[in-house]
Amino acid sequence: MGMNENVSKPLDRLSNELASDMAAVNTLIRERMASRHAPRIPEVTAHLVEAGGKRLRPMLVLAAARLCGYQGDSHILLAAAVEFIHTATLLHDDVVDESEQRRGRPTANLLWDNKSSVLVGDYLFARSFQLMADTDSMEVMRILANASATIAEGEVLQLTAAQDVTTSEDTYIQIVRGKTAALFSAATEVGAVISGTDKAVQQALFDYGDALGIAFQIVDDLLDYGGSTTVIGKNVGDDFRERKLTLPVIKAIAAADAEELAFWQRTIGKGQQDDSDLETALATLQRRGALDAARADAIAWAERAKSALKIAPDHELRMILSDLADYVVSRLS
Amino acid sequence: MGMNENVSKPLDRLSNELASDMAAVNTLIRERMASRHAPRIPEVTAHLVEAGGKRLRPMLVLAAARLCGYQGDSHILLAAAVEFIHTATLLHDDVVDESEQRRGRPTANLLWDNKSSVLVGDYLFARSFQLMADTDSMEVMRILANASATIAEGEVLQLTAAQDVTTSEDTYIQIVRGKTAALFSAATEVGAVISGTDKAVQQALFDYGDALGIAFQIVDDLLDYGGSTTVIGKNVGDDFRERKLTLPVIKAIAAADAEELAFWQRTIGKGQQDDSDLETALATLQRRGALDAARADAIAWAERAKSALKIAPDHELRMILSDLADYVVSRLS
């Protein structure tokens, strides 16, 4: 997410509003990521947990709970649980296959080996379920177990859809729900659920997280074809080189003429790429209006997120969450 | 585990006694390992789940529940959950590092890639928590979340202890609790817990599973220095070549003279091995009585398992579980 001061204001406001809760979450995270027997574990997790992430997901739990008037302590446990699930998925994403290692991708995995990434991720995943169990709420357990299954399913789907130029927009949304939106929506939903607010508001907060997550991921995928390296923390064209079927490419393929289709099949389908192909891809995406169309979709999802909030209690945090949806797409301008 | 007809009788008796429950478990496993969106998932899991495993862990859940007079349906859910956790750890064990791939180890991972093994394992892990949530018992949730953390912790500990010739027997037992005994003891404990039996019997069944698991793993580690390939399904000397500090080697190192210590440091510590070293290792283990001592430990753990059962209800299944502990060490003769 961009570090531009102007557009990051909603995140700063969220941090300020939730400062004392977040301090408790951070303490709990440090406590629970320790391991009495295996010092390798905090070494690996510290790399990720302390790396100065924005803690967006735990803040979504806290914001939803506070917005719904929650007064207990379980939101701290759930915020830490959600951050652990997120960190576990990052660790597992770092696991690379031999072919990828040959490309020399610089991941956290280079600091440790594949096996450590897998096992420490498993440890954090188990720890997250221990945290949930401490809330004594079977409903949050169920929501986060479902989200975890959706995440893994989405990642497997992404694996099998990669390089497949016939991937549809529906499949893309399914993948995005798994890799991003499922944890956003579970975060906001469990925050509402523990507060004991009525079902309609729980659903609204689920819908908000879902739409925010989808908008967030579409923007991320768009930035891969247009943002600068400093903004997105990865290089323009990474997805193209990794042959990922993201929304702009799916839209461009749907509108492609024979020559363009051959281009996508060669570069994405078969992975035969040379140095000039990224430039051609960018020009083709522009010409077919695929970037603009994907951008319009992101904005529509952000609008959906904001509109879901309308039935949530009138609260400073509702305003901030609403502005957060605008902020997510503002990264595109 | 050995396929010798004579000694496998307790397992057969367990299968017979639990046949209709196990049929329900197998149906549930097939149902829940499916994925609406990602067909890759059942492809990968079928390889493991249908591979004709003995389903020892789910049978432990069922046996403990039935032994304690349980009459409901939750034991089926928990048996499937435990098998999913087991399968997930097998998949994650298959993830290899580049260095290991160079050695050309034939694992399930060769059929799919590292990433599929990781993600499908994650999916099964999430599915197992969904199954647990269906029991509506927060206590079993807590027990299995704790077991999952112990498993991951033990595996990380094994990773860091590998090649470390100063590894103690205490650390070895800690590792074995993680990699084997934690799921055995959680399986028998949750079976007892859902039956609502008194705490002393719950503890007894936990203790049985713990001791059985430790005996089981010590025997496995012993067979690596003496069983035939057909019995153990792996080659004699695999652990030596992978420089694992198993109980026989730890005992031999504790009793080593200067020359032997230099041998262990070279072969296990530094991994400098030639063709004759396995033979030297075997001779040294024999000379130091390390195999006999480890065998005595395995027998003592099996006795501990049997003695824990004494306060369990008088039942045909108690007899079978007791014989199962004997069977586990009978693989050594």
XYZ file of C-alpha atoms in Angstrom, chain A residues 88-89 92 95 117-119 121-123 125-126 129 145 148-157 159, chain B residues 32-35 38 40-49 80-95 108-109 112-132 148 151-152 155 183:
84
model
C 1.230 -17.546 7.860
C -0.094 -17.033 4.324
C 3.615 -19.950 2.671
C 7.743 -21.084 -0.614
C 8.717 -21.038 5.937
C 6.201 -23.868 5.805
C 6.569 -25.023 9.394
C 3.587 -20.691 8.947
C 1.899 -23.816 10.294
C 2.871 -22.804 13.807
C -1.807 -20.876 11.909
C -2.171 -23.200 14.913
C -6.725 -21.043 16.385
C -12.025 -21.620 9.762
C -8.924 -20.077 6.068
C -10.370 -22.714 3.750
C -11.395 -20.025 1.239
C -7.894 -18.534 1.357
C -6.196 -21.867 0.637
C -8.753 -22.727 -2.043
C -8.223 -19.358 -3.727
C -4.468 -19.817 -3.722
C -4.724 -23.279 -5.258
C -7.128 -21.890 -7.849
C -1.935 -21.761 -9.107
C -14.855 -32.739 2.837
C -11.667 -33.006 0.827
C -13.571 -31.961 -2.266
C -13.380 -28.389 -3.481
C -10.191 -25.996 -7.193
C -6.357 -29.676 -7.981
C -7.168 -30.131 -4.295
C -8.855 -33.557 -4.405
C -6.248 -34.673 -6.961
C -3.468 -34.029 -4.483
C -5.268 -35.240 -1.359
C -6.587 -38.397 -3.023
C -2.987 -39.420 -3.561
C -2.498 -39.416 0.193
C -5.918 -39.965 1.674
C -11.879 -37.029 9.976
C -10.393 -33.819 11.425
C -7.451 -35.727 12.892
C -6.819 -37.539 9.599
C -6.872 -34.186 7.763
C -4.304 -32.728 10.160
C -2.157 -35.826 9.643
C -2.457 -35.596 5.854
C -1.659 -31.868 5.948
C 1.542 -32.542 7.898
C 2.520 -35.271 5.413
C 2.018 -32.844 2.536
C 4.066 -30.186 4.289
C 6.783 -32.725 5.077
C 7.010 -33.360 1.364
C 8.072 -29.803 0.702
C 4.847 -37.070 -3.538
C 6.186 -33.650 -4.194
C 3.097 -31.880 -7.939
C 5.142 -28.859 -6.981
C 6.143 -27.469 -3.598
C 3.479 -24.822 -3.775
C 0.629 -27.289 -4.319
C 1.819 -29.373 -1.372
C 1.838 -26.306 0.863
C -1.506 -24.890 -0.223
C -3.424 -28.151 -0.292
C -2.013 -28.906 3.172
C -3.292 -25.512 4.313
C -6.679 -26.309 2.829
C -6.910 -29.609 4.728
C -5.790 -27.898 7.920
C -8.562 -25.301 7.545
C -11.050 -28.055 6.700
C -10.073 -29.885 9.892
C -10.976 -26.816 11.943
C -14.299 -26.594 10.133
C -14.983 -30.220 11.105
C -14.086 -29.468 14.724
C -1.319 -28.452 15.989
C 3.321 -30.511 15.928
C 4.662 -27.441 14.112
C 8.994 -30.055 13.355
C -1.620 -36.079 17.371
